[in-house]
Each structure stands twice: as C-alpha cells, then as structure tokens.
C-alpha cells in the first residue's frame, strides 16, 4: 500500500508543477464538497489521484475535501487532502502537502499514512504498530522543556481568543497554515504541541486534514485529544469538524489546558442577582460580607438596588461569578460573561446552582479556600441563513409563532434526513438542558460527560415521533417546511423570528460554560433536586 501511495504522490507532484504560475494555481473553480473554495491546484491534485486510482484499478473508496465521497466498491477508504496548505502553495511558501490515509470508518481505523511536502520533497509515513518515519528515518516526539515550550497554534481568522492567550504564555509559537506538517513537527520532536481551537465550527479541523498526520504522531509516541480531554476520533464524514490538542509530552497538554482554565490564586469575584427576588439585596449583602478583604465587582442591577457603583454584566472582568437567583439567572449570566459561575439558589429548583441561600457564607468560604472543582460543559451555537445568532447552555427551541397551530418540520443530522414531523416545535438540547425543558417532554436525562445532543419533538402529531440522541459534533438542521413562521428561543432568554421555508443549523460551539462545584455529582443532584422535587 505504501508503494501505491508513493506513486500517487509522484503523479500529483508532477501534475501541479505543470501549472504555470501562482495566479493559475490560486484560480477559484467553485465550492468543494466540504463547503470551502476549490482552487485550481486543489482540483488538479484531486483529479490526478482519482485518475490514477481508476487507471490502475485500485479498490479504494475515496473521501476528499473537493469531491466528497467516491464509492469504488472497496472495503477501505483513502482519506485524501489533495493539497493541505493551499494558501502556502499559492504564495510560494514551502509548506504544503498531499496527505493520504487508508483505513475504515474513523480516525481510529486508519492503518497507513503518507504525507509529502510537495515543496521540499520530504516524505513522512506511518503504519499502525510499526512506527513513524521521515525520509526513511524513524522519528519520535521529544520530552518537553516546560520553561521553553514551542507550540504550533492556529491563529487564523476563526481562532478562539484562548489561542492568542496561549501564544502569550509560551516562549515561542508559530502558525504555518498547514495542519498536517504542523503535527509532523510535533511527531519529529521539533515542537511540543499543536492546538487547533476555532470559535467557528466551520473553520475547525476536518478528518481529511489530519487523518494521516494523526497516525504519524501516534506512531511517533504522541497523542491527539479533543478539547474535553478525550482521545480524538472522527468519523469519515466531511460534515464533522473538531478542535483538538496534539502533543508529544502529556505535560505540554496539561500546560495548554491549565492555560485555558486556570483561576488565579487571588481571584476577582463578581456578584449578580435577580433583583425581582424579594430578598435579593440582603443575599447580596451577605455575599459581600463573606468576601470581605477580597476584590469584587457588582453587576449594575443589584448595585443600583444597593446604592453602589456597578458594572454591566458583559463588561465585568472577573475570575469567578457569583449569581443569586435561579437557573434563569445563571443562564442569563452565561450568555453575557465567560467567567466560571457558582450559583446561589434563591429561586425554585435551581438545578444548576451549587448552594442554597442558607449556605452563602459556607459556600463563599470554600471558594476563598479553593475547595472546589471547575466543571466544563459545551454550548450549542445557532445559525440562521448563515448568520450566527447565539449560544445555548440548555437548549434551542424552534416553536410555532401562533398558539395552538402546529408546524411541519424536517430535521437533518449532517445533512441527512433524520425525521419529518408535524409538531408544536423542536428542541435541540445539550446534556445540561436534558434536565430542563427536554425532560418535561419525555427525553432522557443525559450525563454531562456524554458528548451528545438530544433532539425532541414537542407535542408531535404522530405518537411514533420520539426523541433522538445524536453525536455532539454533528450538525443538526431544523427546516420549517411550511410558509408559516416560527420563533427560535435560546435558553428562554433570547428570541428570534424564523420565517417559513427556511432552516436553522445547530452545531457544537467551541465556547464552553464553566460551573464551580463542591464535589456534588450529577446523579446526586438529580436525586435531590428532581426526583424529590415537587
């Protein structure tokens, strides 16, 4: 198989250097199957691979970023990025590759990898269980020097702010615009890690980008995790995108994650409260007394009630946010501020809150002593007509805009029709939201450690219309089939008008919400606040 991949790379290398100049290489020919622009050099390279496979009767299916999936009746699939680093190739920067991986099903099923830097001729290969090689010489990751870390960090136009923060924390960093070679630098011990963290799902990595380089890195002694700390495994599906951290030494990974989540030893606290609660002022005063000697900032609403100076929630630069109210207060806070949240329940059930009003002093005391953990949960992004709307911690609800009038919906997962239903609406819920609105409609409770979303029809006309649990990294699309309009409600906080015969996309957000916890597990919380609740 390795000889076949080498011959394919020879053919591609010969073909692309026949393109006259950079202007011709960069000519845009349309949109590829992955939704990104296809340049002349991409298409020439891909066509060369497809023609080679057909001419030689090779029984390999092909998954490529330009054409999508080609079924050649094979048992295995060639996962192909014809040109990784297209912009580099067009600009004459000598970092662009053909990236090829062979396997079945997903990243974990890849057994053979072949990369060639088409500018330098360097060849990087790997076979599962047989090590990784560059130009025939075995390569290994290196032991990280923690005071002298050198990281590859994606810093493109979709980069998450955490990426820029990380770049400031390390001695050296680079962004070369060629994920396959950036991971190879980690594999051959020239760099300590590579973080891809895009705040736009569509800009995150695809399977074709790293199918080969992930195997190379793993065979060189490294690993690739998603941002939740799980070993990265992506299906052979162009619709799936993921952020990740690739590393050679686990300590480098720990440093990157710590950089993202670390709370200072002397944090600045924020206090916000639902001022409609009768005793909000007294609860806030108790919190302030418990924080005596600490730096804290009041949200402008409760500050006004107390006759003190405050700050808009979205402008509060704090390390820990203390909310006083119910779950709605927590959700409102999470929409406008990214600080870790500890909730003081002064409302109803308060499932997301950590302490009750009787425990204000004790809870803040534990905060000050650092006796807590930080629990991170993913959010759900909503996109309408290509425009980003908002992020949900609990759920996004697409609901009829007229009382007692059902609507016709089609629901797709990664552009494949999942169900067609007439109902009052559709809920797309995170695991966090599975204990809220979705639960009341008969959907399952989902442990927050499970990477899944729940799609729930609301008051469906057909009895057989049941909730679906789908992978968290899948794109869920809700289409409003009829002319009649709907309303999109995010976490019960924000509403958007949705016209008929349109669709809304829901995808996992790179943003997360962080909760301060005092060692109370999910199942205890369910028993105490739901099973025994009125």
Coordinates of C-alpha atoms in Angstrom, one line a residue:
X1 CA 0.0 0.0 0.0
X2 CA 2.8 2.4 0.8
X3 CA 4.3 2.0 -2.7
X4 CA 0.9 2.8 -4.2
X5 CA 0.6 6.0 -2.1
X6 CA 4.1 7.0 -3.1
X7 CA 3.3 6.5 -6.8
X8 CA 0.1 8.7 -6.4
X9 CA 2.2 11.4 -4.7
X10 CA 4.7 11.2 -7.7
X11 CA 1.8 11.8 -10.1
X12 CA 0.4 14.7 -8.1
X13 CA 3.8 16.3 -7.7
X14 CA 4.3 16.1 -11.5
X15 CA 0.9 17.5 -12.3
X16 CA 0.9 20.5 -10.0
X17 CA 4.3 21.8 -11.2
X18 CA 2.8 22.0 -14.7
X19 CA 0.5 24.8 -13.6
X20 CA 2.2 27.9 -15.0
X21 CA 2.2 30.3 -12.1
X22 CA 0.7 31.2 -8.7
X23 CA -2.1 33.1 -10.3
X24 CA -3.2 30.0 -12.1
X25 CA -2.6 27.8 -9.0
X26 CA -5.0 30.0 -7.0
X27 CA -7.7 30.4 -9.5
X28 CA -11.1 29.6 -7.8
X29 CA -13.1 26.9 -9.5
X30 CA -16.1 26.9 -7.2
X31 CA -17.0 25.3 -3.9
X32 CA -15.8 21.9 -2.7
X33 CA -17.9 19.2 -1.0
X34 CA -16.6 20.5 2.3
X35 CA -18.1 23.9 1.7
X36 CA -14.8 25.7 1.1
X37 CA -13.4 27.3 -2.1
X38 CA -11.7 24.9 -4.5
X39 CA -8.6 26.3 -6.2
X40 CA -7.0 25.1 -9.4
X41 CA -4.1 23.4 -7.6
X42 CA -6.6 21.5 -5.4
X43 CA -8.6 20.3 -8.3
X44 CA -5.6 19.3 -10.4
X45 CA -4.2 17.3 -7.5
X46 CA -7.5 15.6 -6.7
X47 CA -8.2 14.7 -10.3
X48 CA -4.8 13.2 -10.6
X49 CA -5.4 11.0 -7.6
X50 CA -8.8 9.9 -8.9
X51 CA -7.5 9.2 -12.4
X52 CA -4.6 7.2 -11.0
X53 CA -6.9 5.0 -8.9
X54 CA -9.2 4.4 -11.8
X55 CA -6.5 3.7 -14.3
X56 CA -4.8 1.2 -12.1
X57 CA -8.0 -0.5 -10.9
X58 CA -7.2 0.2 -7.2
X59 CA -10.1 -0.9 -5.0
X60 CA -10.1 2.0 -2.6
X61 CA -13.0 4.3 -1.9
X62 CA -12.0 8.0 -1.7
X63 CA -13.0 10.7 0.7
X64 CA -11.6 14.0 -0.5
X65 CA -12.3 17.6 0.5
X66 CA -13.2 18.7 -3.0
X67 CA -15.3 15.9 -4.5
X68 CA -16.6 14.3 -1.3
X69 CA -17.0 10.5 -1.1
X70 CA -16.4 8.3 -4.1
X71 CA -17.6 4.7 -3.8
X72 CA -15.2 2.5 -5.8
X73 CA -16.6 -0.7 -4.2
X74 CA -13.6 -1.1 -1.9
X75 CA -13.5 -2.3 1.7
X76 CA -11.3 0.6 2.7
X77 CA -11.2 4.3 2.1
X78 CA -8.4 6.6 1.0
X79 CA -8.9 9.8 3.1
X80 CA -7.4 12.5 0.9
X81 CA -6.4 16.1 1.3
X82 CA -5.0 16.7 -2.2
X83 CA -3.3 19.9 -1.1
X84 CA -3.0 20.8 2.6
X85 CA -1.8 24.3 2.9
X86 CA -3.3 25.6 -0.4
X87 CA -2.7 29.3 0.5
X88 CA 1.0 28.4 1.1
X89 CA 1.3 26.7 -2.2
X90 CA -0.3 29.8 -4.0
X91 CA 2.0 32.2 -2.1
X92 CA 5.1 30.2 -2.7
X93 CA 5.6 29.3 1.0
X94 CA 7.3 25.8 1.1
X95 CA 4.9 24.2 3.4
X96 CA 2.1 22.3 1.6
X97 CA 1.5 18.6 1.3
X98 CA -0.5 15.8 -0.2
X99 CA -2.0 14.0 2.7
X100 CA -3.2 10.4 2.4
X101 CA -4.5 7.9 4.9
X102 CA -6.0 4.5 4.4
X103 CA -8.4 2.8 6.8
X104 CA -12.1 2.1 7.7
X105 CA -14.8 4.1 9.5
X106 CA -13.0 6.7 11.5
X107 CA -9.6 8.1 12.6
X108 CA -9.1 5.1 14.9
X109 CA -9.4 2.8 11.9
X110 CA -6.6 4.4 9.9
X111 CA -3.7 2.0 9.5
X112 CA -1.5 3.6 6.8
X113 CA -0.4 7.2 6.4
X114 CA 1.6 9.0 3.7
X115 CA 2.5 12.7 3.6
X116 CA 4.8 14.5 1.1
X117 CA 5.8 18.1 1.4
X118 CA 5.4 19.0 -2.3
X119 CA 7.8 21.9 -2.0
X120 CA 10.7 20.1 -0.4
X121 CA 10.1 16.5 -1.3
X122 CA 10.2 15.3 2.3
X123 CA 8.2 12.1 2.8
X124 CA 6.6 11.2 6.2
X125 CA 5.0 7.8 6.6
X126 CA 3.5 5.6 9.3
X127 CA 1.9 2.2 9.6
X128 CA -0.1 1.3 12.7
X129 CA 2.1 -0.6 15.1
X130 CA 5.2 -0.1 13.0
X131 CA 6.4 3.4 13.9
X132 CA 6.6 6.7 12.0
X133 CA 9.4 7.8 9.6
X134 CA 10.6 10.8 7.8
X135 CA 12.6 10.2 4.6
X136 CA 13.1 6.6 5.9
X137 CA 14.5 7.6 9.3
X138 CA 12.4 6.8 12.3
X139 CA 11.0 9.8 14.2
X140 CA 10.0 10.3 17.8
X141 CA 8.3 13.0 19.9
X142 CA 10.5 14.8 22.4
X143 CA 10.4 15.4 26.2
X144 CA 9.1 18.9 26.7
X145 CA 11.2 21.5 28.4
X146 CA 8.4 23.2 30.3
X147 CA 10.2 26.6 30.6
X148 CA 10.9 26.6 26.9
X149 CA 7.8 25.2 25.2
X150 CA 7.5 25.6 21.4
X151 CA 3.9 25.3 20.2
X152 CA 2.1 25.3 16.9
X153 CA -1.1 27.3 17.4
X154 CA -3.9 28.0 14.9
X155 CA -4.2 31.8 14.7
X156 CA -6.3 32.2 11.6
X157 CA -9.4 34.4 11.2
X158 CA -11.5 31.9 13.1
X159 CA -9.2 31.5 16.0
X160 CA -10.6 31.4 19.5
X161 CA -9.3 34.1 21.9
X162 CA -7.8 31.3 24.1
X163 CA -5.4 30.7 21.2
X164 CA -4.0 34.2 21.4
X165 CA -3.8 33.9 25.2
X166 CA -1.8 30.7 24.9
X167 CA 0.6 32.3 22.4
X168 CA 1.4 34.9 25.1
X169 CA 2.1 32.3 27.7
X170 CA 4.7 30.3 25.9
X171 CA 8.2 31.2 24.9
X172 CA 7.8 30.5 21.2
X173 CA 4.8 29.7 18.9
X174 CA 4.1 29.5 15.2
X175 CA 1.1 29.3 12.9
X176 CA 2.1 27.9 9.5
X177 CA -1.3 27.2 7.9
X178 CA -0.6 23.5 7.2
X179 CA -2.1 21.3 9.9
X180 CA -0.5 18.1 8.6
X181 CA 3.1 19.5 8.7
X182 CA 2.5 21.3 12.0
X183 CA 1.5 17.9 13.5
X184 CA 4.6 16.3 11.9
X185 CA 6.8 18.9 13.6
X186 CA 5.4 17.6 16.9
X187 CA 5.9 14.0 15.8
X188 CA 9.6 14.5 14.8
X189 CA 10.4 16.3 18.1
X190 CA 10.8 19.8 16.7
X191 CA 7.8 21.2 18.5
X192 CA 6.0 20.3 21.7
X193 CA 2.3 20.6 20.7
X194 CA -0.2 21.9 18.3
X195 CA -3.6 23.5 19.3
X196 CA -6.4 23.9 16.9
X197 CA -9.1 26.0 18.6
X198 CA -11.6 27.8 16.3
X199 CA -14.5 29.7 17.6
X200 CA -16.3 29.0 14.3
X201 CA -17.3 25.3 13.8
X202 CA -16.8 25.6 10.0
X203 CA -13.2 26.6 10.5
X204 CA -12.3 23.7 12.8
X205 CA -10.4 20.7 11.5
X206 CA -11.9 18.0 9.2
X207 CA -11.0 14.3 9.0
X208 CA -9.2 14.9 5.7
X209 CA -6.9 17.4 7.2
X210 CA -5.4 15.2 9.9
X211 CA -6.2 11.5 9.1
X212 CA -2.6 10.9 8.0
X213 CA -0.7 13.2 10.4
X214 CA -2.7 11.9 13.5
X215 CA -1.4 8.3 12.8
X216 CA 2.1 9.7 12.2
X217 CA 2.0 11.5 15.6
X218 CA 0.6 8.5 17.5
X219 CA 3.2 6.2 16.0
X220 CA 5.9 8.6 17.0
X221 CA 4.7 8.4 20.6
X222 CA 2.4 11.4 20.8
X223 CA -1.4 11.7 21.0
X224 CA -4.3 13.9 19.9
X225 CA -7.1 14.9 22.3
X226 CA -10.3 16.9 21.7
X227 CA -10.7 19.9 24.0
X228 CA -12.7 17.9 26.5
X229 CA -9.7 15.6 27.1
X230 CA -10.9 12.6 25.1
X231 CA -8.8 10.8 22.6
X232 CA -9.8 12.3 19.3
X233 CA -11.7 10.0 16.9
X234 CA -13.5 11.5 13.9
X235 CA -15.7 9.6 11.5
X236 CA -15.1 9.5 7.8
X237 CA -17.5 12.4 7.3
X238 CA -16.7 15.8 5.8
X239 CA -19.6 17.3 7.7
X240 CA -17.8 16.8 11.1
X241 CA -15.3 19.3 12.4
X242 CA -13.3 19.3 15.6
X243 CA -10.9 21.3 17.6
X244 CA -8.0 19.4 19.2
X245 CA -4.7 19.5 21.0
X246 CA -1.8 17.4 19.6
X247 CA 1.2 16.8 21.9
X248 CA 4.3 14.7 22.4
X249 CA 4.6 15.0 26.2
X250 CA 1.5 14.9 28.3
X251 CA 2.9 17.7 30.4
X252 CA 2.6 20.0 27.4
X253 CA -1.1 19.1 27.1
X254 CA -1.6 19.8 30.8
X255 CA 0.0 23.2 30.4
X256 CA -2.3 24.1 27.5
X257 CA -5.4 23.0 29.3
X258 CA -4.3 24.8 32.5
X259 CA -3.7 27.9 30.5
X260 CA -7.3 27.8 29.3
X261 CA -9.0 27.1 32.7
X262 CA -6.7 28.4 35.4
X263 CA -8.2 30.6 38.1
X264 CA -5.8 33.0 39.9
X265 CA -4.8 32.4 43.5
X266 CA -6.4 35.8 44.4
X267 CA -9.4 36.0 42.1
X268 CA -11.6 38.9 41.4
X269 CA -15.2 38.0 42.2
X270 CA -18.4 39.2 40.5
X271 CA -21.8 39.4 42.1
X272 CA -25.0 39.5 40.1
X273 CA -28.5 38.9 41.3
X274 CA -32.1 38.7 40.1
X275 CA -33.4 41.9 41.5
X276 CA -37.0 40.7 41.2
X277 CA -36.4 38.3 44.1
X278 CA -37.7 40.0 47.3
X279 CA -34.6 39.3 49.4
X280 CA -32.0 39.9 46.7
X281 CA -30.4 42.9 48.4
X282 CA -30.0 41.0 51.7
X283 CA -28.5 38.0 49.9
X284 CA -26.1 40.2 48.1
X285 CA -25.1 42.0 51.3
X286 CA -24.3 38.6 52.9
X287 CA -22.2 37.6 49.9
X288 CA -20.3 40.9 50.1
X289 CA -19.6 40.5 53.9
X290 CA -18.4 36.9 53.2
X291 CA -16.0 38.4 50.6
X292 CA -14.5 41.0 52.9
X293 CA -10.9 41.5 52.1
X294 CA -11.3 40.2 48.5
X295 CA -11.7 42.2 45.3
X296 CA -15.2 42.0 43.9
X297 CA -17.4 43.8 41.3
X298 CA -21.2 44.3 41.5
X299 CA -23.4 43.9 38.4
X300 CA -25.2 47.2 37.7
X301 CA -28.7 46.0 38.5
X302 CA -28.0 44.8 42.1
X303 CA -25.6 47.7 42.6
X304 CA -28.3 50.2 41.9
X305 CA -30.6 48.5 44.4
X306 CA -27.8 48.8 47.0
X307 CA -27.0 52.4 46.1
X308 CA -23.5 51.4 45.0
X309 CA -21.4 51.6 41.8
X310 CA -21.8 48.7 39.4
X311 CA -20.8 47.4 36.0
X312 CA -22.8 45.9 33.1
X313 CA -22.6 42.1 33.2
X314 CA -20.9 41.8 29.8
X315 CA -18.1 44.2 30.9
X316 CA -17.3 42.6 34.3
X317 CA -13.7 41.4 34.2
X318 CA -13.9 38.8 36.9
X319 CA -12.4 35.4 37.6
X320 CA -15.4 33.9 39.4
X321 CA -19.0 35.0 39.1
X322 CA -21.4 34.5 42.0
X323 CA -25.1 34.5 40.8
X324 CA -28.0 34.9 43.2
X325 CA -31.3 33.7 41.8
X326 CA -32.5 30.6 39.9
X327 CA -31.3 28.8 36.8
X328 CA -32.6 31.7 34.6
X329 CA -30.1 34.0 36.4
X330 CA -27.3 31.5 35.7
X331 CA -28.3 31.2 32.0
X332 CA -28.5 34.9 31.6
X333 CA -25.1 35.4 33.2
X334 CA -23.5 32.7 31.0
X335 CA -24.8 34.4 27.8
X336 CA -23.0 37.7 28.7
X337 CA -19.9 36.7 30.7
X338 CA -17.4 33.9 30.4
X339 CA -16.2 33.6 33.9
X340 CA -16.8 30.4 35.9
X341 CA -20.2 30.5 37.7
X342 CA -21.3 29.5 41.1
X343 CA -25.0 29.7 41.6
X344 CA -26.7 30.6 44.9
X345 CA -30.3 29.3 44.6
X346 CA -32.8 31.9 45.6
X347 CA -35.4 30.7 43.1
X348 CA -37.2 27.4 42.6
X349 CA -35.5 24.1 41.9
X350 CA -32.2 25.7 40.9
X351 CA -30.7 22.6 39.3
X352 CA -27.6 24.4 38.1
X353 CA -27.0 26.2 41.4
X354 CA -24.5 24.8 43.8
X355 CA -25.6 26.2 47.2
X356 CA -28.8 27.5 48.8
X357 CA -29.3 30.8 50.4
X358 CA -28.8 29.2 53.8
X359 CA -25.2 28.3 52.7
X360 CA -24.0 31.6 51.4
X361 CA -21.3 32.1 54.0
X362 CA -20.1 28.5 53.9
X363 CA -20.1 28.4 50.1
X364 CA -18.1 31.6 49.7
X365 CA -15.7 30.4 52.5
X366 CA -15.0 27.2 50.4
X367 CA -14.5 29.4 47.4
X368 CA -11.9 31.5 49.2
X369 CA -10.1 28.4 50.4
X370 CA -10.0 26.9 46.9
X371 CA -12.1 23.9 47.9
X372 CA -13.8 23.4 44.6
X373 CA -13.5 22.0 41.1
X374 CA -14.4 23.6 37.8
X375 CA -16.8 21.6 35.6
X376 CA -16.8 22.5 31.9
X377 CA -19.8 21.9 29.6
X378 CA -20.2 22.6 26.0
X379 CA -22.6 25.1 24.5
X380 CA -24.7 24.9 21.3
X381 CA -24.4 27.5 18.5
X382 CA -27.4 28.6 16.4
X383 CA -27.0 29.7 12.8
X384 CA -29.9 31.1 10.6
X385 CA -29.4 31.9 7.0
X386 CA -25.6 31.7 7.5
X387 CA -25.8 34.3 10.4
X388 CA -24.6 33.4 13.9
X389 CA -27.4 34.1 16.5
X390 CA -26.5 32.9 19.9
X391 CA -25.2 30.1 22.1
X392 CA -27.3 27.9 24.3
X393 CA -26.2 26.3 27.6
X394 CA -29.5 24.4 27.9
X395 CA -31.4 24.3 24.7
X396 CA -32.5 25.9 21.5
X397 CA -36.3 25.7 20.9
X398 CA -37.9 26.2 17.5
X399 CA -41.6 26.8 18.2
X400 CA -44.7 27.8 16.3
X401 CA -45.3 31.6 16.5
X402 CA -49.1 31.0 16.8
X403 CA -50.8 29.4 19.8
X404 CA -52.4 26.0 19.0
X405 CA -51.0 25.9 15.4
X406 CA -48.7 23.1 14.6
X407 CA -45.9 23.3 12.1
X408 CA -44.3 20.9 9.7
X409 CA -40.6 20.3 10.3
X410 CA -37.8 18.3 8.8
X411 CA -34.8 17.5 10.9
X412 CA -31.4 16.6 9.4
X413 CA -28.2 15.3 11.0
X414 CA -25.1 16.2 9.0
X415 CA -27.5 17.0 6.1
X416 CA -29.1 13.5 6.2
X417 CA -32.9 13.5 6.9
X418 CA -33.4 12.1 10.4
X419 CA -37.1 12.7 10.8
X420 CA -40.1 14.6 9.4
X421 CA -42.8 15.6 11.9
X422 CA -45.8 17.8 12.5
X423 CA -45.5 19.3 16.0
X424 CA -45.6 22.4 18.1
X425 CA -41.8 22.7 17.8
X426 CA -38.4 21.0 18.0
X427 CA -36.0 21.2 20.9
X428 CA -32.3 20.7 20.4
X429 CA -30.8 20.2 23.9
X430 CA -27.3 19.8 25.4
X431 CA -26.7 17.3 28.2
X432 CA -27.1 20.3 30.6
X433 CA -30.5 21.1 29.1
X434 CA -31.6 17.4 29.3
X435 CA -32.7 18.1 32.9
X436 CA -34.9 21.1 31.8
X437 CA -37.4 21.6 29.0
X438 CA -36.4 18.4 27.2
X439 CA -37.0 16.3 30.3
X440 CA -40.6 17.6 30.6
X441 CA -41.3 16.2 27.1
X442 CA -40.1 12.7 27.9
X443 CA -36.5 13.0 26.7
X444 CA -33.8 11.1 28.6
X445 CA -31.6 12.6 31.2
X446 CA -28.1 12.8 29.8
X447 CA -24.9 12.7 32.0
X448 CA -22.9 15.8 31.2
X449 CA -19.9 13.7 30.4
X450 CA -21.7 12.2 27.4
X451 CA -20.9 14.0 24.1
X452 CA -24.4 14.1 22.7
X453 CA -27.3 16.4 22.0
X454 CA -31.0 15.4 22.2
X455 CA -33.5 16.3 19.5
X456 CA -37.0 16.4 20.9
X457 CA -40.3 16.9 19.0
X458 CA -42.8 19.0 21.0
X459 CA -46.4 17.7 21.1
X460 CA -45.9 15.7 17.9
X461 CA -48.9 14.7 16.0
X462 CA -47.6 11.2 15.4
X463 CA -47.2 9.0 18.6
X464 CA -44.2 7.4 17.0
X465 CA -42.2 10.7 16.9
X466 CA -39.7 10.1 19.7
X467 CA -36.6 12.0 20.9
X468 CA -33.3 11.2 19.2
X469 CA -29.8 11.3 20.8
X470 CA -27.1 12.2 18.3
X471 CA -23.4 12.9 18.5
X472 CA -22.5 16.3 19.9
X473 CA -20.2 17.0 16.9
X474 CA -22.9 16.5 14.4
X475 CA -24.7 19.4 12.7
X476 CA -28.4 19.4 13.4
X477 CA -30.6 21.3 10.9
X478 CA -34.3 22.1 11.6
X479 CA -36.2 23.1 8.4
X480 CA -39.5 24.9 8.6
X481 CA -41.4 23.3 5.7
X482 CA -44.5 25.5 5.7
X483 CA -44.8 29.2 4.8
X484 CA -45.9 29.9 8.4
X485 CA -43.2 31.3 10.7
X486 CA -41.7 30.1 14.0
X487 CA -39.8 31.6 16.9
X488 CA -36.3 30.4 18.0
X489 CA -35.8 30.7 21.7
X490 CA -32.3 30.3 23.2
X491 CA -32.2 29.2 26.9
X492 CA -35.5 31.0 27.5
X493 CA -33.6 34.3 27.3
X494 CA -33.4 35.4 23.7
X495 CA -36.0 35.2 20.9
X496 CA -35.6 35.3 17.1
X497 CA -38.2 35.4 14.3
X498 CA -37.8 32.5 11.9
X499 CA -39.6 32.6 8.6
X500 CA -41.3 29.7 6.9
X501 CA -39.4 27.6 4.3
X502 CA -36.1 28.3 5.9
X503 CA -33.8 26.4 8.2
X504 CA -31.6 26.8 11.3
X505 CA -28.4 25.0 11.9
X506 CA -27.3 23.9 15.4
X507 CA -23.7 22.9 16.0
X508 CA -21.5 22.3 19.0
X509 CA -19.8 25.6 20.0
X510 CA -16.1 25.9 20.7
X511 CA -17.3 28.0 23.7
X512 CA -18.0 26.3 27.0
X513 CA -19.7 27.2 30.2
X514 CA -17.8 26.6 33.5
X515 CA -19.5 25.8 36.8
X516 CA -17.9 25.9 40.2
X517 CA -18.7 22.6 42.0
X518 CA -18.2 21.4 45.6
X519 CA -17.9 17.7 44.8
X520 CA -21.6 17.2 44.1
X521 CA -22.0 14.6 41.4
X522 CA -24.7 14.7 38.6
X523 CA -26.6 11.7 40.0
X524 CA -26.9 13.1 43.5
X525 CA -28.1 16.4 42.0
X526 CA -30.8 14.5 40.1
X527 CA -31.9 12.6 43.1
X528 CA -32.0 15.7 45.4
X529 CA -33.4 18.3 43.0
X530 CA -35.5 16.4 40.5
X531 CA -36.6 13.0 41.9
X532 CA -37.5 14.5 45.3
X533 CA -38.7 17.9 43.9
X534 CA -42.4 18.9 43.8

